[in-house]
Amino acid sequence: MNTQAILIFAAFVLVTLGITYWASSRTRSSSDFYTAGGGITGTQNGLAIVGDYMSAATLLGISSLAFTNGFDSLLYAVCAFMGWPVIMFLIAERLRNLGRYTLSDIVSYRLDERSTRIFTAISSLTVVLFYLIVQMVGAGQLVQLLFGIDYTYAVVAVGLLMMVYVVVGGMVATTWVQIIKAILMMGNGFLMAGLALYYFNFDFSALVSAAAEHHQAGAAMKGPWKLMADPFSGLSLAVSLVFGIAGLPHIMMRFFTVPDARAARKSVFVATGLMGVFFVVICFLGLAAMAILPNHPEFYVDGKVGGMVLGGSNMPIMHLATALGGNLLFGLLAAVSFATILAVVSGLTLAGASAVAHDLYAKVIRRDDVTPSQAMRVNRLASIGIGVIAIFLGLLFRDQNVAFLVALAFSIAASANFPVLLMSMYWRGMTTRGAIYGGLSGLLVALGLVILSPAVWVRILGFSEAVFPYDFPTLISMPLAFFMIYFVSKLDSSRRASTDRDGFDAQQVRAETAVGIAAVSH
């Protein structure tokens, strides 16, 4: 047990619990619970987006991919960054002007509300649960490494703490935890990058040479040594990361926390600039771990350099912190990493709870016949339920690389949510039937191919050979979703289809002018 690191870790948890207690007095309605009443500024929301998006998959996963695969990890970083211009120019303003709490608000604006809300809620919950796996695995491994306790107890403890943040503090607490975490994470990352360069007397070429010397691929790790051997998977992964961002419910939900479209646009601008720089830093830290850790056999299982690192495949950056700055820097990074996970898990839980409580319960089952007290009770019960499921999934997927798992979540988001969301905002001809058939096609094909892929069929379920030979299905499932939306909508001659098309003009006015929405209260 690392006493110094644990004290820093405990101090951060106490601070965030204090924020949650403060936020509880400002969480009185569903609007406060889901969107902080729409009172978050553009700059604050941009920092919160960084905190929400730069998850365990980013900090632990991409750095560990750089440690293992070298140059190939840049594909994750570059493609994940390139999705943000898509959001800035195509989605952010319209999303804020048309929505209230969830993606369903936009899709159902002119389409049949009942059927589209059922589909988008199911699709959003699927993405949320896949993404929750990522966070729970990272959290379990981190707490296990820090406290020396069993992985199972670590995941349960993280899940229980996450429920407290969400159920008590709602979006207000989640936002401020995300902001604080983003600032600390970037500061810690830049500090470690500077120390790594100092380790090699600020000679970057010496660092790269040391990394290549210790890597299994040698100098080949400086180029795309694995991805080019399987171009389909590489391109499919790239498409997933670029377009999957716009289908992530917890990220899109952040645009409902600002007062207007201008603040939404500023949020994306701030977030994009900060993340673009930090993605490079994270990849660099993975390279630095590759160069430095072989000099420290104590960080490897049984002291065997080149074997498994202590704590699991996602922990190289944590050991790098110890090598560079001792227990103090390790404690700081552990606290920031844990804050990263808590912030993202809280946002995911809120997104999942909104799908259950707002879309399914309030809109579909009760048809808006819900009192504020009933809505808040269902909100909190849904949050607890999702937290329990997250714990179970974290135990089931304990040995998977978290960056890989997040790519699977992005595949489903890009195949199911993104096509329906984009077409609902920009294509007059889309009908309710087209949205449902297209979205379900993308969702089911993506989910089915993920299950049949080597990642799940072989590594999780234990079969000898995968039915679908690629890990990422997006090159198949996303074009299929767009095609089915277009094809079914074109063939749809029902009365509902005429209503859907006739409603596009009113939606267009609302999307571009925000006429009809309140400035802050939604």
Coordinates of C-alpha atoms in Angstrom, one line a residue:
M1 CA 0.0 0.0 0.0
N2 CA 1.3 3.4 -1.0
T3 CA 0.4 5.6 2.0
Q4 CA 1.4 9.0 0.4
A5 CA -0.6 8.2 -2.7
I6 CA -3.6 7.1 -0.7
L7 CA -3.7 10.3 1.3
I8 CA -3.7 12.4 -1.8
F9 CA -6.4 10.1 -3.3
A10 CA -8.5 10.4 -0.1
A11 CA -8.2 14.2 -0.1
F12 CA -9.5 14.4 -3.6
V13 CA -12.4 12.2 -2.9
L14 CA -13.4 14.3 0.1
V15 CA -13.2 17.5 -1.9
T16 CA -15.5 16.0 -4.6
L17 CA -17.9 14.7 -2.0
G18 CA -18.0 18.3 -0.6
I19 CA -18.9 19.6 -4.1
T20 CA -21.6 17.0 -4.3
Y21 CA -23.1 18.1 -1.0
W22 CA -23.0 21.7 -2.2
A23 CA -24.6 20.8 -5.5
S24 CA -27.4 18.8 -3.8
S25 CA -29.0 22.1 -2.6
R26 CA -29.1 23.3 -6.2
T27 CA -30.7 20.1 -7.6
R28 CA -34.5 20.5 -7.1
S29 CA -35.9 19.6 -10.5
S30 CA -35.3 17.4 -13.5
S31 CA -33.8 20.3 -15.4
D32 CA -31.3 20.8 -12.5
F33 CA -30.6 17.1 -12.3
Y34 CA -30.0 16.5 -16.0
T35 CA -28.7 19.9 -17.3
A36 CA -27.8 22.0 -14.3
G37 CA -30.7 24.3 -15.2
G38 CA -28.9 25.4 -18.4
G39 CA -26.8 27.8 -16.4
I40 CA -23.3 26.6 -17.3
T41 CA -21.1 29.1 -19.4
G42 CA -19.5 28.1 -22.7
T43 CA -16.0 28.1 -21.2
Q44 CA -17.1 26.1 -18.2
N45 CA -18.9 23.6 -20.4
G46 CA -15.8 23.3 -22.7
L47 CA -13.7 22.4 -19.7
A48 CA -16.4 20.0 -18.5
I49 CA -16.5 18.3 -22.0
V50 CA -12.7 17.8 -21.8
G51 CA -13.3 16.2 -18.4
D52 CA -16.1 14.1 -19.7
Y53 CA -14.5 13.0 -23.0
M54 CA -10.9 12.5 -21.7
S55 CA -11.8 9.3 -19.9
A56 CA -10.0 6.3 -18.6
A57 CA -9.8 5.1 -22.1
T58 CA -7.9 8.2 -23.0
L59 CA -5.6 8.6 -20.1
L60 CA -4.9 5.0 -19.3
G61 CA -5.9 3.2 -22.5
I62 CA -4.3 5.3 -25.2
S63 CA -1.1 5.7 -23.2
S64 CA -1.0 1.9 -22.7
L65 CA -1.6 1.4 -26.5
A66 CA 1.3 3.7 -27.2
F67 CA 3.4 1.7 -24.7
T68 CA 2.4 -1.5 -26.5
N69 CA 1.9 -0.5 -30.2
G70 CA 3.9 2.7 -30.6
F71 CA 2.9 4.7 -33.6
D72 CA -0.4 2.9 -34.1
S73 CA -1.8 4.5 -31.0
L74 CA -1.8 7.9 -32.9
L75 CA -4.8 6.6 -34.9
Y76 CA -6.9 6.6 -31.8
A77 CA -5.7 10.1 -30.8
V78 CA -6.0 11.7 -34.2
C79 CA -9.4 10.2 -35.1
A80 CA -10.9 10.9 -31.7
F81 CA -9.8 14.6 -32.1
M82 CA -11.1 14.8 -35.7
G83 CA -14.7 14.1 -34.6
W84 CA -15.0 17.5 -32.9
P85 CA -15.0 19.7 -36.1
V86 CA -18.0 17.5 -37.2
I87 CA -19.8 18.4 -34.0
M88 CA -18.8 22.1 -34.2
F89 CA -20.0 22.7 -37.7
L90 CA -22.9 20.3 -38.1
I91 CA -24.4 19.5 -34.7
A92 CA -23.7 21.7 -31.7
E93 CA -26.0 24.7 -32.4
R94 CA -28.9 22.7 -33.8
L95 CA -28.6 20.2 -30.9
R96 CA -28.9 23.0 -28.3
N97 CA -31.8 24.8 -30.1
L98 CA -33.8 21.6 -30.7
G99 CA -33.2 19.6 -27.5
R100 CA -34.0 19.7 -23.8
Y101 CA -32.4 16.7 -22.0
T102 CA -31.7 13.9 -24.5
L103 CA -30.9 12.9 -28.1
S104 CA -34.5 11.7 -28.3
D105 CA -35.8 15.3 -28.0
I106 CA -34.1 16.1 -31.3
V107 CA -35.1 12.9 -33.2
S108 CA -38.7 13.1 -32.0
Y109 CA -39.1 16.8 -32.8
R110 CA -41.1 16.2 -36.0
L111 CA -41.2 12.3 -36.0
D112 CA -43.6 10.1 -34.1
E113 CA -42.6 10.7 -30.5
R114 CA -43.5 7.3 -29.0
S115 CA -41.6 5.0 -31.4
T116 CA -38.6 7.2 -31.9
R117 CA -38.1 7.7 -28.2
I118 CA -38.2 4.0 -27.5
F119 CA -35.6 3.4 -30.2
T120 CA -33.2 6.2 -29.2
A121 CA -33.5 5.3 -25.5
I122 CA -32.6 1.7 -26.2
S123 CA -29.7 2.7 -28.5
S124 CA -28.4 5.3 -26.0
L125 CA -28.5 2.8 -23.2
T126 CA -26.6 0.3 -25.2
V127 CA -23.8 2.8 -25.9
V128 CA -23.8 4.0 -22.2
L129 CA -23.4 0.4 -20.9
F130 CA -20.5 -0.3 -23.3
Y131 CA -18.8 2.9 -22.3
L132 CA -19.4 2.1 -18.6
I133 CA -17.5 -1.1 -19.0
V134 CA -14.5 1.0 -20.0
Q135 CA -14.6 3.2 -16.9
M136 CA -15.3 0.4 -14.4
V137 CA -12.4 -1.7 -15.7
G138 CA -10.0 1.2 -15.5
A139 CA -11.3 2.2 -12.0
G140 CA -11.0 -1.4 -10.7
Q141 CA -7.4 -1.8 -11.9
L142 CA -6.4 1.6 -10.6
V143 CA -7.9 1.1 -7.1
Q144 CA -6.5 -2.4 -7.0
L145 CA -3.0 -1.1 -7.7
L146 CA -3.3 1.8 -5.3
F147 CA -4.8 0.0 -2.3
G148 CA -3.7 -3.5 -2.9
I149 CA -7.2 -4.9 -2.6
D150 CA -9.0 -7.4 -4.8
Y151 CA -10.3 -6.2 -8.1
T152 CA -13.9 -7.2 -7.3
Y153 CA -14.0 -5.1 -4.1
A154 CA -12.4 -2.2 -6.0
V155 CA -15.1 -2.2 -8.7
V156 CA -17.9 -2.4 -6.1
A157 CA -16.4 0.5 -4.1
V158 CA -16.1 2.7 -7.3
G159 CA -19.7 1.9 -8.3
L160 CA -21.1 2.8 -4.9
L161 CA -19.2 6.1 -4.8
M162 CA -20.3 6.9 -8.3
M163 CA -24.0 6.4 -7.3
V164 CA -23.5 8.9 -4.5
Y165 CA -22.2 11.6 -6.9
V166 CA -25.0 11.2 -9.3
V167 CA -28.0 10.5 -7.0
V168 CA -27.2 13.4 -4.7
G169 CA -25.5 16.0 -6.9
G170 CA -26.9 15.5 -10.4
M171 CA -25.4 17.5 -13.3
V172 CA -24.2 20.4 -11.1
A173 CA -21.9 18.2 -9.1
T174 CA -20.9 16.2 -12.2
T175 CA -20.0 19.4 -14.2
W176 CA -17.7 20.8 -11.5
V177 CA -16.0 17.5 -10.8
Q178 CA -15.3 17.3 -14.6
I179 CA -13.9 20.9 -14.7
I180 CA -11.6 20.3 -11.7
K181 CA -10.5 17.0 -13.1
A182 CA -9.8 18.4 -16.5
I183 CA -7.5 21.1 -15.1
L184 CA -5.7 18.7 -12.9
M185 CA -5.3 16.1 -15.6
M186 CA -3.8 18.5 -18.1
G187 CA -1.5 20.0 -15.5
N188 CA -0.3 16.5 -14.4
G189 CA 0.2 15.4 -18.0
F190 CA 2.3 18.4 -19.0
L191 CA 4.4 17.9 -15.8
M192 CA 5.1 14.3 -16.6
A193 CA 6.0 15.1 -20.2
G194 CA 8.5 17.7 -19.0
L195 CA 10.0 15.2 -16.5
A196 CA 10.2 12.5 -19.2
L197 CA 12.1 14.9 -21.5
Y198 CA 14.4 15.9 -18.6
Y199 CA 15.1 12.2 -18.0
F200 CA 16.7 12.2 -21.5
N201 CA 18.3 15.6 -21.2
F202 CA 15.5 17.0 -23.4
D203 CA 16.8 14.9 -26.3
F204 CA 13.6 13.6 -28.0
S205 CA 15.5 11.4 -30.5
A206 CA 17.2 9.6 -27.6
L207 CA 13.9 8.9 -26.0
V208 CA 12.5 7.5 -29.2
S209 CA 15.6 5.4 -29.8
A210 CA 15.4 4.0 -26.2
A211 CA 11.7 3.1 -26.8
A212 CA 12.5 1.3 -30.1
E213 CA 15.3 -0.6 -28.5
H214 CA 13.0 -2.1 -25.9
H215 CA 9.9 -2.6 -28.1
Q216 CA 9.2 -6.1 -29.6
A217 CA 8.9 -4.6 -33.1
G218 CA 12.1 -2.6 -32.8
A219 CA 12.4 0.5 -35.1
A220 CA 9.2 -0.7 -36.9
M221 CA 7.1 0.6 -34.0
K222 CA 7.8 4.1 -35.3
G223 CA 5.4 3.5 -38.1
P224 CA 2.1 1.7 -38.6
W225 CA 3.4 -1.8 -38.1
K226 CA 0.2 -3.5 -37.0
L227 CA -2.7 -1.4 -38.5
M228 CA -1.5 -1.6 -42.1
A229 CA -1.5 -5.4 -41.8
D230 CA -5.3 -5.2 -41.4
P231 CA -6.5 -2.1 -43.3
F232 CA -10.2 -2.9 -42.9
S233 CA -10.0 -2.8 -39.1
G234 CA -7.8 0.3 -39.2
L235 CA -10.2 2.2 -41.4
S236 CA -13.3 0.9 -39.5
L237 CA -11.7 2.1 -36.3
A238 CA -11.0 5.5 -37.7
V239 CA -14.6 5.9 -38.9
S240 CA -15.9 4.8 -35.5
L241 CA -13.8 7.4 -33.6
V242 CA -14.6 10.3 -36.0
F243 CA -18.3 9.9 -36.1
G244 CA -19.0 8.0 -32.9
I245 CA -18.5 11.1 -30.8
A246 CA -21.7 12.6 -32.2
G247 CA -23.6 9.5 -31.1
L248 CA -22.4 9.5 -27.5
P249 CA -25.3 10.4 -25.3
H250 CA -23.3 11.7 -22.3
I251 CA -21.3 14.1 -24.6
M252 CA -24.3 15.4 -26.5
M253 CA -26.1 15.9 -23.3
R254 CA -23.5 18.5 -22.3
F255 CA -24.8 20.9 -24.9
F256 CA -28.1 21.2 -23.0
T257 CA -26.4 22.6 -20.0
V258 CA -25.5 26.0 -21.7
P259 CA -28.0 28.9 -22.1
D260 CA -27.9 29.2 -25.9
A261 CA -26.4 28.1 -29.2
R262 CA -23.5 30.6 -29.0
A263 CA -22.4 29.1 -25.7
A264 CA -22.7 25.6 -27.2
R265 CA -20.4 26.7 -30.1
K266 CA -17.9 28.2 -27.6
S267 CA -18.0 24.9 -25.6
V268 CA -16.8 23.0 -28.7
F269 CA -14.1 25.6 -29.5
V270 CA -12.6 25.5 -26.0
A271 CA -12.8 21.7 -25.8
T272 CA -11.3 21.1 -29.2
G273 CA -8.3 23.3 -28.6
L274 CA -7.5 21.7 -25.3
M275 CA -8.0 18.1 -26.4
G276 CA -5.9 18.5 -29.5
V277 CA -2.8 19.3 -27.5
F278 CA -3.4 16.8 -24.8
F279 CA -4.0 13.8 -27.1
V280 CA -0.4 14.4 -28.3
V281 CA 0.8 14.5 -24.7
I282 CA -0.9 11.2 -23.8
C283 CA 0.7 9.4 -26.8
F284 CA 4.1 10.9 -25.8
L285 CA 3.7 9.6 -22.3
G286 CA 3.1 6.1 -23.6
L287 CA 6.3 6.4 -25.7
A288 CA 8.1 7.6 -22.6
A289 CA 6.9 4.6 -20.6
M290 CA 8.2 2.3 -23.3
A291 CA 11.6 4.0 -23.0
I292 CA 11.9 4.3 -19.2
L293 CA 10.1 1.4 -17.6
P294 CA 12.4 -1.3 -18.8
N295 CA 15.0 0.3 -16.6
H296 CA 12.8 -0.5 -13.6
P297 CA 12.1 -4.3 -13.4
E298 CA 10.2 -3.7 -10.2
F299 CA 7.3 -2.5 -12.3
Y300 CA 6.9 -5.9 -14.0
V301 CA 5.3 -9.1 -12.8
D302 CA 8.1 -11.2 -11.2
G303 CA 10.6 -8.6 -12.3
K304 CA 10.6 -9.9 -15.9
V305 CA 11.2 -6.8 -18.2
G306 CA 9.1 -7.1 -21.3
G307 CA 6.4 -9.2 -19.6
M308 CA 3.1 -8.0 -18.0
V309 CA 3.3 -4.8 -15.9
L310 CA 2.0 -4.8 -12.4
G311 CA -1.6 -3.9 -12.1
G312 CA -2.7 -4.9 -15.6
S313 CA -2.3 -3.8 -19.2
N314 CA -3.7 -0.3 -18.6
M315 CA -1.2 0.7 -15.9
P316 CA 2.1 1.7 -17.7
I317 CA 1.4 5.4 -17.2
M318 CA 1.0 5.0 -13.5
H319 CA 4.3 3.2 -13.1
L320 CA 5.9 6.0 -15.3
A321 CA 4.7 8.5 -12.7
T322 CA 6.4 6.6 -10.0
A323 CA 9.6 6.3 -12.0
L324 CA 9.7 10.1 -12.7
G325 CA 8.4 11.6 -9.5
G326 CA 8.1 8.9 -6.8
N327 CA 5.1 8.3 -4.6
L328 CA 4.0 12.0 -4.7
L329 CA 3.6 12.1 -8.5
F330 CA 2.0 8.6 -8.5
G331 CA -0.5 9.8 -5.9
L332 CA -1.3 12.9 -7.9
L333 CA -1.8 10.9 -11.1
A334 CA -3.9 8.2 -9.2
A335 CA -6.2 10.9 -7.8
V336 CA -6.6 12.5 -11.3
S337 CA -7.2 9.2 -13.0
F338 CA -9.8 8.2 -10.4
A339 CA -11.4 11.6 -10.8
T340 CA -11.4 11.0 -14.6
I341 CA -13.3 7.8 -14.1
L342 CA -15.7 9.2 -11.6
A343 CA -16.5 12.2 -13.8
V344 CA -17.1 10.2 -16.9
V345 CA -19.1 7.5 -15.1
S346 CA -21.3 10.2 -13.5
G347 CA -22.0 11.7 -16.9
L348 CA -22.7 8.3 -18.4
T349 CA -25.1 7.4 -15.5
L350 CA -26.9 10.7 -16.0
A351 CA -27.3 10.0 -19.7
G352 CA -28.6 6.5 -19.0
A353 CA -30.9 7.7 -16.3
S354 CA -32.3 10.4 -18.6
A355 CA -33.1 7.7 -21.3
V356 CA -35.0 5.6 -18.7
A357 CA -36.7 8.3 -16.7
H358 CA -37.3 11.1 -19.3
D359 CA -37.7 9.2 -22.5
L360 CA -39.2 5.9 -21.5
Y361 CA -41.0 6.7 -18.2
A362 CA -42.1 10.3 -18.5
K363 CA -42.7 10.5 -22.3
V364 CA -43.6 7.0 -23.4
I365 CA -45.2 5.3 -20.4
R366 CA -46.8 8.3 -18.5
R367 CA -47.1 10.6 -21.6
D368 CA -46.0 13.7 -19.6
D369 CA -48.4 13.0 -16.7
V370 CA -45.6 13.1 -14.2
T371 CA -45.2 15.3 -11.1
P372 CA -41.8 16.8 -10.3
S373 CA -41.4 14.6 -7.2
Q374 CA -42.2 11.5 -9.3
A375 CA -39.7 12.5 -12.0
M376 CA -36.9 13.0 -9.4
R377 CA -37.6 9.7 -7.7
V378 CA -37.5 7.8 -11.1
N379 CA -34.3 9.7 -12.0
R380 CA -32.5 8.5 -8.9
L381 CA -33.8 5.0 -9.0
A382 CA -32.7 4.7 -12.7
S383 CA -29.2 6.1 -11.7
I384 CA -28.9 3.4 -9.0
G385 CA -30.0 0.7 -11.4
I386 CA -27.4 1.7 -14.0
G387 CA -24.8 1.8 -11.3
V388 CA -25.5 -1.8 -10.3
I389 CA -25.3 -2.9 -13.9
A390 CA -22.0 -1.0 -14.3
I391 CA -20.5 -2.9 -11.4
F392 CA -21.5 -6.3 -13.0
L393 CA -20.1 -5.3 -16.4
G394 CA -16.8 -4.1 -14.8
L395 CA -16.4 -7.6 -13.2
L396 CA -17.2 -9.4 -16.4
F397 CA -14.8 -7.5 -18.7
R398 CA -11.9 -7.1 -16.2
D399 CA -9.0 -8.1 -18.4
Q400 CA -9.8 -6.0 -21.6
N401 CA -7.8 -3.0 -22.7
V402 CA -10.0 0.0 -22.0
A403 CA -9.1 1.9 -25.2
F404 CA -10.2 -1.1 -27.2
L405 CA -13.5 -1.3 -25.3
V406 CA -14.2 2.4 -25.9
A407 CA -13.7 1.8 -29.6
L408 CA -16.5 -0.8 -29.5
A409 CA -18.8 1.7 -27.8
F410 CA -17.9 4.3 -30.5
S411 CA -18.8 1.7 -33.2
I412 CA -22.3 1.3 -31.9
A413 CA -22.7 5.1 -31.4
A414 CA -21.6 5.7 -35.0
S415 CA -23.8 3.0 -36.4
A416 CA -27.0 3.7 -34.5
N417 CA -27.2 7.2 -33.0
F418 CA -25.2 9.3 -35.4
P419 CA -27.0 8.5 -38.7
V420 CA -30.5 9.0 -37.2
L421 CA -29.5 12.2 -35.4
L422 CA -27.8 13.7 -38.5
M423 CA -30.6 12.8 -40.9
S424 CA -33.3 14.1 -38.6
M425 CA -31.7 17.5 -38.5
Y426 CA -30.7 17.8 -42.2
W427 CA -32.9 15.7 -44.4
R428 CA -36.5 16.7 -45.0
G429 CA -37.3 13.3 -46.5
M430 CA -36.6 11.2 -43.4
T431 CA -39.7 9.6 -41.9
T432 CA -40.4 7.8 -38.6
R433 CA -40.2 4.4 -40.3
G434 CA -36.9 5.3 -42.0
A435 CA -35.4 6.4 -38.7
I436 CA -36.5 3.3 -36.8
Y437 CA -35.5 0.8 -39.5
G438 CA -32.2 2.6 -40.2
G439 CA -31.3 3.0 -36.6
L440 CA -32.2 -0.5 -35.7
S441 CA -30.2 -1.9 -38.6
G442 CA -27.1 0.0 -37.6
L443 CA -27.6 -1.0 -33.9
L444 CA -28.3 -4.7 -34.4
V445 CA -25.7 -5.2 -37.1
A446 CA -23.0 -3.4 -35.1
L447 CA -23.9 -5.2 -31.8
G448 CA -24.1 -8.5 -33.6
L449 CA -20.8 -8.2 -35.3
V450 CA -19.1 -7.0 -32.1
I451 CA -20.3 -10.1 -30.3
L452 CA -19.1 -12.3 -33.2
S453 CA -15.7 -10.5 -33.4
P454 CA -12.5 -11.8 -32.0
A455 CA -12.7 -9.4 -29.1
V456 CA -15.9 -10.9 -27.7
W457 CA -16.4 -14.3 -29.4
V458 CA -12.8 -15.5 -28.7
R459 CA -11.4 -13.4 -25.8
I460 CA -14.6 -13.1 -23.7
L461 CA -16.7 -16.1 -24.6
G462 CA -13.8 -18.5 -25.2
F463 CA -14.6 -19.9 -28.6
S464 CA -11.6 -21.0 -30.7
E465 CA -12.3 -18.8 -33.8
A466 CA -14.4 -15.7 -34.4
V467 CA -17.4 -15.8 -36.8
F468 CA -16.7 -12.1 -37.9
P469 CA -12.9 -11.7 -38.4
Y470 CA -12.7 -8.0 -37.6
D471 CA -12.9 -6.2 -34.2
F472 CA -14.6 -3.1 -35.5
P473 CA -17.8 -3.4 -37.7
T474 CA -18.5 0.3 -38.4
L475 CA -17.5 0.2 -42.1
I476 CA -20.4 -2.2 -42.6
S477 CA -22.9 -1.1 -40.0
M478 CA -22.8 2.7 -40.4
P479 CA -23.3 2.8 -44.2
L480 CA -26.1 0.3 -43.8
A481 CA -27.9 2.5 -41.3
F482 CA -27.7 5.5 -43.7
F483 CA -28.9 3.3 -46.6
M484 CA -31.9 1.9 -44.7
I485 CA -32.9 5.4 -43.5
Y486 CA -32.9 6.6 -47.1
F487 CA -34.4 3.5 -48.7
V488 CA -37.3 3.0 -46.2
S489 CA -38.1 6.7 -46.1
K490 CA -38.3 6.9 -49.9
L491 CA -40.7 4.0 -49.9
D492 CA -42.8 5.3 -47.0
S493 CA -46.1 6.7 -48.4
S494 CA -48.1 6.6 -45.1
R495 CA -50.0 9.5 -43.6
R496 CA -47.4 9.7 -40.8
A497 CA -44.7 10.1 -43.4
S498 CA -46.4 13.2 -44.9
T499 CA -46.6 14.7 -41.4
D500 CA -42.9 14.0 -40.8
R501 CA -41.9 15.7 -44.0
D502 CA -44.2 18.7 -43.5
G503 CA -42.7 19.4 -40.1
F504 CA -39.2 19.9 -41.4
D505 CA -39.6 23.7 -42.1
A506 CA -40.7 24.5 -38.6
Q507 CA -37.9 22.4 -37.2
Q508 CA -35.4 24.2 -39.5
V509 CA -36.5 27.6 -38.2
R510 CA -36.2 26.4 -34.6
A511 CA -32.8 24.8 -35.2
E512 CA -31.3 28.0 -36.8
T513 CA -33.0 30.7 -34.7
A514 CA -33.8 29.1 -31.4
V515 CA -37.3 30.6 -31.6
G516 CA -39.5 29.0 -29.0
I517 CA -37.1 28.1 -26.3
A518 CA -36.4 29.8 -23.0
A519 CA -33.0 31.4 -22.5
V520 CA -31.9 29.5 -19.4
S521 CA -34.7 27.4 -17.9
H522 CA -35.3 25.4 -21.1

